Amino acid sequence: MNIRPDYAAIVQWVPQQSKVLDLGCGDGTLLKLLEEKCSASGYGVEIDDANVLACLRNNVNVIQMNLETGLAGFDAQSFDYVILSLTLQAVRHTELMLREMARVGKQGIVTFPNFGYWNHRWQIARGRMPVSDDLPYQWFDTPNIHLCTLADFEDLCTQCGMRVLQRLVLSDGKPVNALPNLRGQLAVYRFEAAQK
Amino acid sequence: MANDLTSASTSVGIVAPQRAHFAQPLALKGGATLNQFDLAYETYGALNADKSNAILVCHALNASHHVAGVYADDPKNLGWWDNIIGPGKPVDTNKFFVIGVNNLGGCHGSTGPASINPASGKPYGASFPVVTVEDWVAAHARLADHLGIKKFAAVMGGSLGGMQALQWTMQFPDRVGHALVIAAAPTLSAQNIAFNEVARQAIVTDPDFHGGDFYAHNVIPKRGLRLARMIGHITYLSDDAMMEKFGRALRDGKLNYSFDVDFEVESYLRYQGDKFSEYFDANTYLRITKALDYFDPALEFNGDLAAALAHTKAGFFIASFTSDWRFSPARSKEIVKALLQNKRQVSYAEIDAPHGHDAFLLDDARYHNMVAAYLDGVFAEISN
């Protein structure tokens, strides 16, 4: 089975026996991976009925709720990692989400498609909204309302009082070291609240 | 492998109720002791060799041990949760041994206020003690012993039945693999208690109630029971569901300018009330509503539900329905939060259904598929 590249990175980063909370967990694939590879335990959060059912079929703990209303059901610092994979760009209250992640988790992990990727820039230079493997939607039907570049995200982290602990930028599933904001398709960040 | 709910889903067919007698006294939470008692129950499916595949189904306010199938002499009397239990159904009787039991104090075969008190040779009536959810669970455990079941694969129920499933995990943590707690709450709200009190007042102020000893007078406090059922029924439905079902439709096609039935909804409530008053025991109704009012597992823990659930070992499936205002999703979320605080295995489904509290009894594919998926996991666990 091909593991999604941001999942592969997360599995590398999460230590054994961690307690994890996966926000927007989809069908529970990442939680299942973390359980199998890292002996991690935890919960997924999902709003979609079909995904909740898929999680139950995958034997993954899932809590059906709307992320946008915050994480009031979860106690402060009750997880080692709170994960938001390829969901940040579709979240309405982005700042609140980052703050809630840092409140509930000792650390947060976020993955998102890099809007600054050269191919996206090229399409805009030609006068079109970008459509790519990472951003497969047309402008009028996209759920992605808060797209950002690596630089934008890092600014927001600073503004919200988050310290970035680790960053991995990927292109075609391989790490990008030079000119990441231009050459990277997918960003994976690990962060924590600068002041606990 | 998930259940295929579209094909080969059938009924358990003809079933027969059974009775078990318990001669050991049962000390009740309220201080009284029942020296002996009977429980009426039904079973569906087969108990496996290591007796690990049993599911206990707990009933809500007015239901019974007749959970699935029909009786040979009464083929229209379908079990109250037949749509979810049977071969190929979400609670799959090809895999599980499913038990329905009538609660102590009930009026469908288990010892209750209408039963003959062996000490006096007369119905218990008013002298039948107040029972609690804890007492029911203690009685269920006797039935489990009787059937040789050390640990249930799952205990499940909706509404008050969900409260019993939750209580099972606290009272007998080693005897419950999983609990399915559906459309339930960790306590009743003041509004819930208020509705129950109106229902009880309707019964106890009926002149035919005779302080609970109406059996000797050969009467039934029908008026009280009717009112109790009518008010209860209103709380089980959502405003939208009632509007959808009845609207302002008139029974006779015109307004009568009288105090008899004008609207269909009035006719429906009267019918439901009449039907109920013919089969349900007034003393049982009082006791069941009191058991609901008293249920408060956090009480002994200074209101801390997480502390009450700290010793549980089960996995949990909690479900609520968005239009249920009697036991709203917020109440189920209190249970979920307390379980999360204890790092328990828990999944929570909030099903967007318009039918109100009664949704837990209805055949909704999203809800039923989730129960099926959860129980598939339970079955895989006990099969390992």
Coordinates of C-alpha atoms in Angstrom, one line a residue:
Chain A
M1 CA 0.0 0.0 0.0
N2 CA 1.2 3.5 -0.9
I3 CA 1.3 5.7 2.2
R4 CA 0.5 9.3 1.7
P5 CA 3.7 11.3 2.0
D6 CA 2.6 13.5 4.8
Y7 CA 1.4 10.4 6.7
A8 CA 4.8 8.8 6.2
A9 CA 6.5 11.9 7.7
I10 CA 4.0 12.0 10.7
V11 CA 4.6 8.3 11.4
Q12 CA 8.4 9.1 11.5
W13 CA 7.9 11.9 13.9
V14 CA 5.5 10.4 16.4
P15 CA 7.3 8.5 19.2
Q16 CA 6.1 5.1 20.4
Q17 CA 3.0 4.9 22.7
S18 CA 2.0 8.5 22.0
K19 CA -1.5 9.7 22.6
V20 CA -2.8 11.4 19.5
L21 CA -5.8 13.3 18.3
D22 CA -6.4 13.5 14.6
L23 CA -8.6 16.4 13.5
G24 CA -10.5 15.8 10.3
C25 CA -9.4 12.2 10.4
G26 CA -11.2 11.0 7.2
D27 CA -11.6 7.2 7.2
G28 CA -9.1 6.8 10.0
T29 CA -6.1 5.6 7.8
L30 CA -3.6 7.8 9.7
L31 CA -4.7 6.7 13.1
K32 CA -4.6 3.1 12.0
L33 CA -1.1 3.6 10.7
L34 CA 0.0 5.3 14.0
E35 CA -1.5 2.4 15.9
E36 CA 0.3 -0.2 13.9
K37 CA 3.7 1.5 13.5
C38 CA 4.0 3.6 16.6
S39 CA 1.7 1.7 19.1
A40 CA 0.0 5.1 19.4
S41 CA -3.5 5.4 20.7
G42 CA -6.1 8.1 20.4
Y43 CA -9.1 9.5 18.6
G44 CA -10.1 10.9 15.3
V45 CA -12.5 13.8 14.9
E46 CA -14.8 13.9 11.9
I47 CA -18.0 15.5 10.8
D48 CA -18.9 13.5 7.7
D49 CA -21.2 10.5 8.3
A50 CA -19.5 8.4 5.6
N51 CA -16.1 9.0 7.2
V52 CA -17.4 8.3 10.7
L53 CA -18.7 4.9 9.4
A54 CA -15.4 4.2 7.7
C55 CA -13.5 4.9 11.0
L56 CA -15.8 2.5 12.8
R57 CA -15.2 -0.1 10.1
N58 CA -11.5 0.5 10.5
N59 CA -11.8 0.0 14.3
V60 CA -10.6 3.5 15.0
N61 CA -12.1 5.6 17.8
V62 CA -13.9 8.5 16.2
I63 CA -15.8 11.5 17.7
Q64 CA -18.3 13.0 15.3
M65 CA -18.3 16.8 15.7
N66 CA -17.6 20.0 13.9
L67 CA -14.1 21.2 14.3
E68 CA -15.1 24.8 13.7
T69 CA -16.8 25.0 17.1
G70 CA -13.5 24.4 18.9
L71 CA -12.2 21.5 20.9
A72 CA -14.1 22.2 24.2
G73 CA -14.7 18.5 24.7
F74 CA -11.0 17.9 25.1
D75 CA -9.0 18.8 28.2
A76 CA -5.9 21.0 28.0
Q77 CA -2.6 19.1 27.3
S78 CA -4.5 15.8 27.2
F79 CA -2.7 14.5 24.0
D80 CA 1.0 14.3 23.0
Y81 CA 0.2 15.3 19.4
V82 CA -2.8 16.9 17.8
I83 CA -2.7 16.4 14.1
L84 CA -4.4 18.4 11.3
S85 CA -3.5 16.8 8.0
L86 CA -4.5 18.5 4.7
T87 CA -7.4 20.2 6.5
L88 CA -6.0 23.6 7.6
Q89 CA -6.7 25.1 4.2
A90 CA -10.4 24.2 4.6
V91 CA -10.8 25.5 8.2
R92 CA -12.7 28.8 8.6
H93 CA -11.3 29.9 12.0
T94 CA -7.6 29.2 11.3
E95 CA -6.1 31.1 14.3
L96 CA -8.5 29.5 16.7
M97 CA -7.7 26.1 15.3
L98 CA -4.0 26.5 15.9
R99 CA -4.5 27.8 19.4
E100 CA -6.9 25.0 20.2
M101 CA -4.3 22.4 18.9
A102 CA -1.6 23.9 21.1
R103 CA -4.0 24.0 24.1
V104 CA -5.2 20.3 23.8
G105 CA -1.9 18.9 22.6
K106 CA 1.7 19.1 23.9
Q107 CA 2.6 19.6 20.3
G108 CA 0.7 20.1 17.0
I109 CA 1.4 18.7 13.6
V110 CA 0.0 20.4 10.5
T111 CA 0.3 19.4 6.9
F112 CA -1.0 21.6 4.0
P113 CA -0.5 22.1 0.3
N114 CA 2.0 24.9 -0.4
F115 CA 0.3 27.6 -2.4
G116 CA 3.7 29.0 -3.2
Y117 CA 4.7 26.0 -5.3
W118 CA 6.2 27.1 -8.6
N119 CA 3.5 25.5 -10.7
H120 CA 0.8 27.3 -8.8
R121 CA 2.7 30.6 -9.3
W122 CA 3.0 29.8 -12.9
Q123 CA -0.7 29.3 -13.4
I124 CA -1.4 32.6 -11.6
A125 CA 1.2 34.3 -13.8
R126 CA -0.8 33.0 -16.8
G127 CA -3.9 34.5 -15.3
R128 CA -5.6 31.4 -13.9
M129 CA -6.4 30.0 -10.4
P130 CA -4.1 27.1 -9.9
V131 CA -5.4 23.5 -10.3
S132 CA -3.0 20.7 -9.4
D133 CA -2.8 17.3 -7.9
D134 CA -2.6 19.0 -4.5
L135 CA -5.3 21.5 -5.2
P136 CA -7.6 19.5 -7.5
Y137 CA -10.6 21.8 -7.4
Q138 CA -11.8 24.6 -9.6
W139 CA -12.1 28.0 -7.9
F140 CA -15.9 27.9 -7.7
D141 CA -16.2 24.4 -6.1
T142 CA -13.2 24.3 -3.8
P143 CA -13.5 23.6 -0.1
N144 CA -10.1 25.3 0.3
I145 CA -10.8 28.8 1.7
H146 CA -7.5 29.6 3.4
L147 CA -4.6 28.7 1.2
C148 CA -1.1 29.8 2.2
T149 CA 2.5 29.5 1.5
L150 CA 5.2 28.2 3.8
A151 CA 6.2 31.8 4.6
D152 CA 2.6 32.8 5.3
F153 CA 2.1 29.9 7.7
E154 CA 5.3 30.6 9.6
D155 CA 4.2 34.2 10.0
L156 CA 0.9 33.0 11.5
C157 CA 2.7 30.7 13.9
T158 CA 4.7 33.6 15.2
Q159 CA 1.6 35.7 15.5
C160 CA -0.3 33.0 17.4
G161 CA 2.7 32.4 19.8
M162 CA 3.7 29.1 18.3
R163 CA 7.2 27.9 17.9
V164 CA 8.0 25.7 14.9
L165 CA 10.0 22.6 16.1
Q166 CA 10.4 20.8 12.8
R167 CA 9.6 21.3 9.2
L168 CA 9.6 18.9 6.3
V169 CA 8.8 20.1 2.8
L170 CA 8.0 17.5 0.1
S171 CA 7.8 17.4 -3.6
D172 CA 6.6 14.1 -5.3
G173 CA 7.0 12.6 -1.8
K174 CA 10.7 13.5 -1.6
P175 CA 12.3 16.1 0.8
V176 CA 13.0 19.5 -0.7
N177 CA 15.9 21.4 0.9
A178 CA 16.7 24.3 -1.5
L179 CA 14.1 26.9 -2.2
P180 CA 11.3 25.0 -0.3
N181 CA 8.7 27.8 -0.7
L182 CA 9.1 27.6 -4.4
R183 CA 9.8 23.9 -5.0
G184 CA 7.7 22.3 -2.2
Q185 CA 4.3 20.9 -2.9
L186 CA 3.4 19.7 0.6
A187 CA 4.5 21.1 4.0
V188 CA 4.6 19.2 7.3
Y189 CA 5.1 21.2 10.4
R190 CA 5.5 20.3 14.1
F191 CA 5.0 23.1 16.6
E192 CA 4.2 23.9 20.2
A193 CA 3.0 26.9 22.1
A194 CA 6.1 29.2 22.7
Q195 CA 4.9 29.8 26.2
K196 CA 3.3 27.0 28.1
Chain B
M1 CA -16.0 -7.3 6.6
A2 CA -19.0 -5.0 7.0
N3 CA -22.6 -6.2 7.2
D4 CA -24.5 -6.2 4.0
L5 CA -27.7 -4.8 5.2
T6 CA -29.5 -5.0 2.0
S7 CA -29.7 -8.7 1.4
A8 CA -30.5 -11.6 3.6
S9 CA -31.6 -9.4 6.5
T10 CA -34.5 -11.2 8.1
S11 CA -36.4 -11.6 11.3
V12 CA -35.5 -14.0 14.1
G13 CA -38.9 -15.4 13.5
I14 CA -41.0 -17.0 16.2
V15 CA -39.7 -16.5 19.7
A16 CA -40.9 -17.5 23.1
P17 CA -40.5 -15.7 26.4
Q18 CA -38.7 -17.5 29.3
R19 CA -38.7 -16.9 33.0
A20 CA -36.0 -17.3 35.6
H21 CA -36.7 -17.5 39.3
F22 CA -34.2 -16.0 41.8
A23 CA -34.6 -17.2 45.3
Q24 CA -31.6 -15.2 46.8
P25 CA -32.8 -11.9 48.3
L26 CA -31.8 -8.8 46.4
A27 CA -31.0 -5.7 48.5
L28 CA -32.2 -2.6 46.7
K29 CA -30.6 0.8 46.7
G30 CA -33.6 2.4 48.4
G31 CA -33.2 0.2 51.4
A32 CA -35.8 -2.5 50.8
T33 CA -35.1 -6.1 50.0
L34 CA -36.9 -8.3 47.6
N35 CA -36.7 -11.8 49.0
Q36 CA -37.3 -13.5 45.7
F37 CA -38.1 -12.4 42.2
D38 CA -38.6 -13.6 38.6
L39 CA -37.2 -12.1 35.4
A40 CA -38.9 -12.5 32.1
Y41 CA -36.5 -12.7 29.2
E42 CA -36.0 -13.8 25.6
T43 CA -32.9 -14.9 23.7
Y44 CA -32.1 -14.9 20.0
G45 CA -29.2 -16.6 18.3
A46 CA -26.9 -19.2 19.9
L47 CA -24.5 -18.8 22.8
N48 CA -21.0 -19.9 21.6
A49 CA -18.9 -22.6 23.4
D50 CA -17.0 -20.1 25.6
K51 CA -20.1 -18.0 26.2
S52 CA -18.4 -14.9 25.0
N53 CA -20.8 -13.7 22.3
A54 CA -23.7 -12.5 24.4
I55 CA -25.3 -9.1 24.0
L56 CA -27.7 -7.8 26.6
V57 CA -30.4 -5.4 25.3
C58 CA -31.8 -3.1 28.0
H59 CA -35.2 -1.6 27.5
A60 CA -36.5 2.0 27.9
L61 CA -39.6 3.3 29.7
N62 CA -42.5 1.3 28.3
A63 CA -40.8 -1.6 26.5
S64 CA -40.1 -5.2 27.5
H65 CA -38.0 -8.3 27.0
H66 CA -39.8 -8.8 23.7
V67 CA -37.0 -7.2 21.6
A68 CA -37.2 -9.1 18.4
G69 CA -39.3 -11.6 16.4
V70 CA -43.0 -12.5 16.9
Y71 CA -45.0 -14.9 19.1
A72 CA -46.6 -17.9 17.5
D73 CA -50.0 -17.0 19.0
D74 CA -49.6 -13.3 18.3
P75 CA -47.9 -12.9 14.9
K76 CA -48.5 -9.1 14.9
N77 CA -46.6 -8.5 18.2
L78 CA -43.2 -7.6 16.7
G79 CA -40.3 -7.0 19.1
W80 CA -39.7 -3.4 19.9
W81 CA -36.2 -3.3 18.3
D82 CA -36.8 -5.9 15.6
N83 CA -35.5 -3.5 13.0
I84 CA -31.9 -3.7 14.4
I85 CA -31.8 -7.3 15.7
G86 CA -31.9 -10.5 13.6
P87 CA -29.9 -12.6 11.2
G88 CA -27.8 -10.2 9.0
K89 CA -29.1 -7.1 10.9
P90 CA -26.8 -4.7 12.7
V91 CA -27.1 -6.8 15.9
D92 CA -26.5 -9.9 14.0
T93 CA -28.0 -13.0 15.6
N94 CA -25.9 -15.2 13.3
K95 CA -22.9 -13.9 15.3
F96 CA -24.3 -12.9 18.7
F97 CA -26.5 -14.4 21.4
V98 CA -28.9 -11.6 22.1
I99 CA -30.8 -11.3 25.4
G100 CA -33.8 -9.1 26.1
V101 CA -34.9 -8.8 29.7
N102 CA -37.9 -7.2 31.4
N103 CA -36.7 -5.0 34.2
L104 CA -37.6 -5.6 37.8
G105 CA -40.7 -3.7 38.8
G106 CA -42.0 -4.1 35.2
C107 CA -45.4 -5.3 34.0
H108 CA -44.5 -7.7 31.2
G109 CA -43.6 -10.8 33.2
S110 CA -40.8 -9.9 35.6
T111 CA -41.8 -9.4 39.2
G112 CA -43.4 -6.0 39.7
P113 CA -46.2 -4.2 41.6
A114 CA -48.9 -6.2 39.9
S115 CA -47.3 -9.6 40.8
I116 CA -48.6 -11.6 43.7
N117 CA -46.5 -11.0 46.9
P118 CA -45.9 -14.6 48.2
A119 CA -45.9 -13.2 51.7
S120 CA -49.4 -11.9 51.5
G121 CA -51.0 -13.8 48.6
K122 CA -52.1 -10.4 47.2
P123 CA -50.5 -8.1 44.6
Y124 CA -47.6 -6.0 45.9
G125 CA -49.3 -2.8 44.8
A126 CA -48.1 0.2 46.7
S127 CA -45.8 -2.0 48.8
F128 CA -43.6 -2.9 45.9
P129 CA -40.3 -1.1 46.6
V130 CA -38.9 1.8 44.5
V131 CA -36.2 0.4 42.2
T132 CA -33.2 2.1 40.6
V133 CA -31.1 1.6 37.5
E134 CA -28.5 0.1 39.8
D135 CA -31.0 -2.5 41.1
W136 CA -31.9 -3.4 37.5
V137 CA -28.3 -4.0 36.6
A138 CA -27.9 -6.1 39.8
A139 CA -30.9 -8.1 38.7
H140 CA -29.6 -8.4 35.1
A141 CA -26.3 -9.8 36.6
R142 CA -28.3 -12.5 38.3
L143 CA -29.7 -13.5 34.9
A144 CA -26.3 -13.5 33.4
D145 CA -25.1 -15.9 36.2
H146 CA -28.2 -18.0 35.5
L147 CA -27.2 -18.2 31.8
G148 CA -23.6 -18.9 32.7
I149 CA -22.4 -15.6 31.1
K150 CA -19.4 -14.2 32.9
K151 CA -18.9 -11.3 30.5
F152 CA -21.1 -9.7 27.9
A153 CA -19.6 -9.0 24.5
A154 CA -21.8 -5.9 24.7
V155 CA -24.6 -4.3 26.7
M156 CA -26.7 -1.9 24.7
G157 CA -29.8 0.2 24.9
G158 CA -31.5 3.5 24.0
S159 CA -32.7 6.2 26.3
L160 CA -33.2 4.6 29.7
G161 CA -31.8 1.4 28.2
G162 CA -28.6 3.4 27.4
M163 CA -28.4 4.5 31.0
Q164 CA -28.5 0.9 32.1
A165 CA -25.7 0.0 29.6
L166 CA -23.7 2.8 31.1
Q167 CA -24.4 1.7 34.6
W168 CA -23.3 -1.8 33.7
T169 CA -19.8 -0.6 32.8
M170 CA -19.5 1.1 36.3
Q171 CA -21.2 -1.6 38.4
F172 CA -19.6 -4.6 36.7
P173 CA -16.5 -3.3 34.9
D174 CA -15.1 -6.8 34.3
R175 CA -18.4 -8.2 32.9
V176 CA -18.9 -5.8 30.0
G177 CA -16.7 -5.8 26.8
H178 CA -18.5 -2.9 25.2
A179 CA -21.4 -0.6 25.9
L180 CA -23.6 0.9 23.2
V181 CA -25.2 3.9 24.8
I182 CA -27.8 5.5 22.5
A183 CA -29.9 8.6 22.9
A184 CA -29.1 8.6 26.6
A185 CA -27.9 11.1 29.2
P186 CA -25.7 10.9 32.4
T187 CA -28.7 12.3 34.4
L188 CA -32.1 13.7 33.8
S189 CA -32.4 17.5 33.5
A190 CA -34.8 19.5 35.6
Q191 CA -37.1 19.7 32.6
N192 CA -37.0 15.9 32.2
I193 CA -37.8 15.4 35.9
A194 CA -40.6 17.9 35.5
F195 CA -42.2 16.0 32.7
N196 CA -42.0 12.8 34.7
E197 CA -43.6 14.5 37.7
V198 CA -46.5 15.7 35.6
A199 CA -47.0 12.1 34.4
R200 CA -46.8 10.8 38.0
Q201 CA -49.3 13.4 39.3
A202 CA -51.7 12.4 36.5
I203 CA -51.6 8.8 37.8
V204 CA -51.6 9.4 41.6
T205 CA -54.5 11.9 41.4
D206 CA -56.7 9.6 39.4
P207 CA -59.4 8.4 41.8
D208 CA -59.0 4.9 40.5
F209 CA -55.4 4.8 41.7
H210 CA -56.4 4.0 45.3
G211 CA -52.9 4.8 46.6
G212 CA -51.5 2.1 44.3
D213 CA -53.7 -0.7 45.5
F214 CA -56.2 -0.4 42.7
Y215 CA -56.0 -4.2 41.9
A216 CA -58.2 -5.0 44.9
H217 CA -60.9 -2.6 43.6
N218 CA -60.8 -4.2 40.1
V219 CA -60.1 -0.8 38.5
I220 CA -57.2 0.7 36.5
P221 CA -56.3 4.4 36.8
K222 CA -56.8 4.7 33.1
R223 CA -57.2 8.5 33.0
G224 CA -53.9 9.0 34.7
L225 CA -52.1 6.5 32.5
R226 CA -53.6 8.2 29.4
L227 CA -52.3 11.6 30.4
A228 CA -49.0 10.2 31.4
R229 CA -48.6 8.6 28.0
M230 CA -49.8 11.6 26.1
I231 CA -47.3 14.0 27.8
G232 CA -44.5 11.4 27.4
H233 CA -45.3 10.9 23.8
I234 CA -45.0 14.6 23.1
T235 CA -41.5 14.7 24.5
Y236 CA -40.4 11.7 22.3
L237 CA -41.1 13.6 19.1
S238 CA -39.6 16.8 17.7
D239 CA -41.7 19.8 16.8
D240 CA -40.7 19.3 13.2
A241 CA -41.6 15.6 13.2
M242 CA -45.0 16.3 14.7
M243 CA -45.7 19.1 12.2
E244 CA -44.6 16.8 9.4
K245 CA -46.8 13.9 10.6
F246 CA -49.9 15.8 11.5
G247 CA -49.6 19.5 10.6
R248 CA -52.9 21.2 11.4
A249 CA -54.8 18.4 9.7
L250 CA -58.4 18.1 11.0
R251 CA -59.9 14.7 11.8
D252 CA -63.4 15.5 10.5
G253 CA -62.2 17.9 7.8
K254 CA -63.8 20.8 9.7
L255 CA -63.5 22.7 13.0
N256 CA -66.2 21.5 15.5
Y257 CA -66.1 24.5 17.8
S258 CA -66.3 22.1 20.8
F259 CA -63.9 20.5 23.2
D260 CA -63.8 17.2 21.4
V261 CA -61.2 16.2 18.9
D262 CA -60.6 18.7 16.1
F263 CA -57.0 18.1 15.1
E264 CA -55.4 14.8 14.0
V265 CA -52.7 15.2 16.6
E266 CA -55.3 15.2 19.3
S267 CA -56.8 12.1 17.9
Y268 CA -53.4 10.4 17.7
L269 CA -52.5 11.3 21.3
R270 CA -55.8 10.0 22.6
Y271 CA -55.3 6.8 20.7
Q272 CA -51.8 6.3 22.1
G273 CA -53.0 7.1 25.6
D274 CA -55.9 4.7 25.4
K275 CA -53.8 1.9 24.0
F276 CA -51.1 2.4 26.7
S277 CA -53.6 2.5 29.6
E278 CA -54.9 -0.9 28.6
Y279 CA -51.6 -2.7 28.9
F280 CA -49.3 -0.7 31.1
D281 CA -49.3 -0.9 34.9
A282 CA -49.6 2.4 36.7
N283 CA -47.4 1.4 39.6
T284 CA -44.7 0.3 37.1
Y285 CA -44.9 3.7 35.4
L286 CA -44.3 5.5 38.7
R287 CA -41.3 3.3 39.5
I288 CA -39.7 3.5 36.1
T289 CA -39.9 7.3 36.0
K290 CA -38.5 7.5 39.5
A291 CA -35.6 5.3 38.4
L292 CA -34.9 7.7 35.6
D293 CA -35.1 10.7 38.0
Y294 CA -32.7 9.1 40.5
F295 CA -30.1 8.0 37.9
D296 CA -27.0 10.1 38.7
P297 CA -23.8 8.1 38.7
A298 CA -21.7 11.2 39.4
L299 CA -23.6 12.0 42.6
E300 CA -21.3 9.9 44.8
F301 CA -18.3 11.6 43.2
N302 CA -19.2 15.2 43.9
G303 CA -20.8 15.5 40.5
D304 CA -17.7 14.4 38.7
L305 CA -18.8 12.0 35.9
A306 CA -15.2 11.3 34.9
A307 CA -14.5 10.0 38.4
A308 CA -17.6 7.8 38.2
L309 CA -16.4 6.3 35.0
A310 CA -12.8 5.9 36.2
H311 CA -13.0 2.2 36.9
T312 CA -14.8 1.2 33.6
K313 CA -13.0 -1.1 31.3
A314 CA -15.4 -1.3 28.4
G315 CA -15.2 0.2 24.9
F316 CA -18.0 2.6 24.3
F317 CA -20.2 3.5 21.3
I318 CA -22.2 6.7 22.2
A319 CA -24.8 8.0 19.8
S320 CA -27.3 10.9 19.8
F321 CA -29.8 12.4 17.4
T322 CA -29.7 16.1 16.5
S323 CA -33.4 16.7 16.9
D324 CA -33.7 14.8 20.3
W325 CA -34.6 17.5 22.8
R326 CA -35.5 15.1 25.6
F327 CA -31.9 13.7 25.7
S328 CA -30.1 16.1 23.5
P329 CA -26.7 15.5 21.9
A330 CA -25.2 17.9 24.5
R331 CA -26.1 15.3 27.2
S332 CA -24.4 12.5 25.3
K333 CA -21.3 14.7 24.8
E334 CA -21.1 14.9 28.6
I335 CA -20.6 11.2 28.7
V336 CA -18.1 11.3 25.8
K337 CA -16.1 14.0 27.5
A338 CA -15.9 12.1 30.8
L339 CA -14.8 9.0 28.9
L340 CA -12.1 11.0 27.0
Q341 CA -10.9 12.3 30.3
N342 CA -10.4 8.7 31.3
K343 CA -8.7 7.8 27.9
R344 CA -11.3 5.1 27.3
Q345 CA -11.9 3.5 24.0
V346 CA -14.9 5.6 22.7
S347 CA -16.6 6.5 19.5
Y348 CA -19.4 9.1 19.2
A349 CA -21.9 9.5 16.4
E350 CA -24.2 12.4 16.2
I351 CA -26.9 11.4 13.8
D352 CA -28.7 14.2 11.9
A353 CA -32.2 12.8 12.2
P354 CA -35.5 14.8 12.3
H355 CA -37.6 12.4 14.5
G356 CA -36.6 13.5 18.0
H357 CA -35.9 11.1 20.8
D358 CA -37.8 8.3 19.0
A359 CA -35.1 8.3 16.3
F360 CA -33.2 5.6 18.3
L361 CA -36.1 3.1 17.5
L362 CA -36.3 4.0 13.8
D363 CA -34.7 2.3 10.8
D364 CA -32.1 4.9 9.8
A365 CA -29.4 3.5 7.5
R366 CA -26.6 5.8 8.8
Y367 CA -27.3 4.9 12.4
H368 CA -27.8 1.2 11.8
N369 CA -24.7 1.0 9.6
M370 CA -22.7 2.6 12.4
V371 CA -24.0 0.1 15.0
A372 CA -23.3 -2.7 12.5
A373 CA -19.7 -1.5 12.0
Y374 CA -19.1 -1.1 15.7
L375 CA -20.5 -4.6 16.5
D376 CA -18.4 -6.1 13.6
G377 CA -15.4 -4.8 15.6
V378 CA -16.7 -6.4 18.8
F379 CA -17.2 -9.7 17.0
A380 CA -13.7 -9.6 15.5
E381 CA -12.4 -9.0 19.1
I382 CA -14.2 -11.9 20.6
S383 CA -13.3 -14.2 17.7
N384 CA -9.6 -13.6 18.2

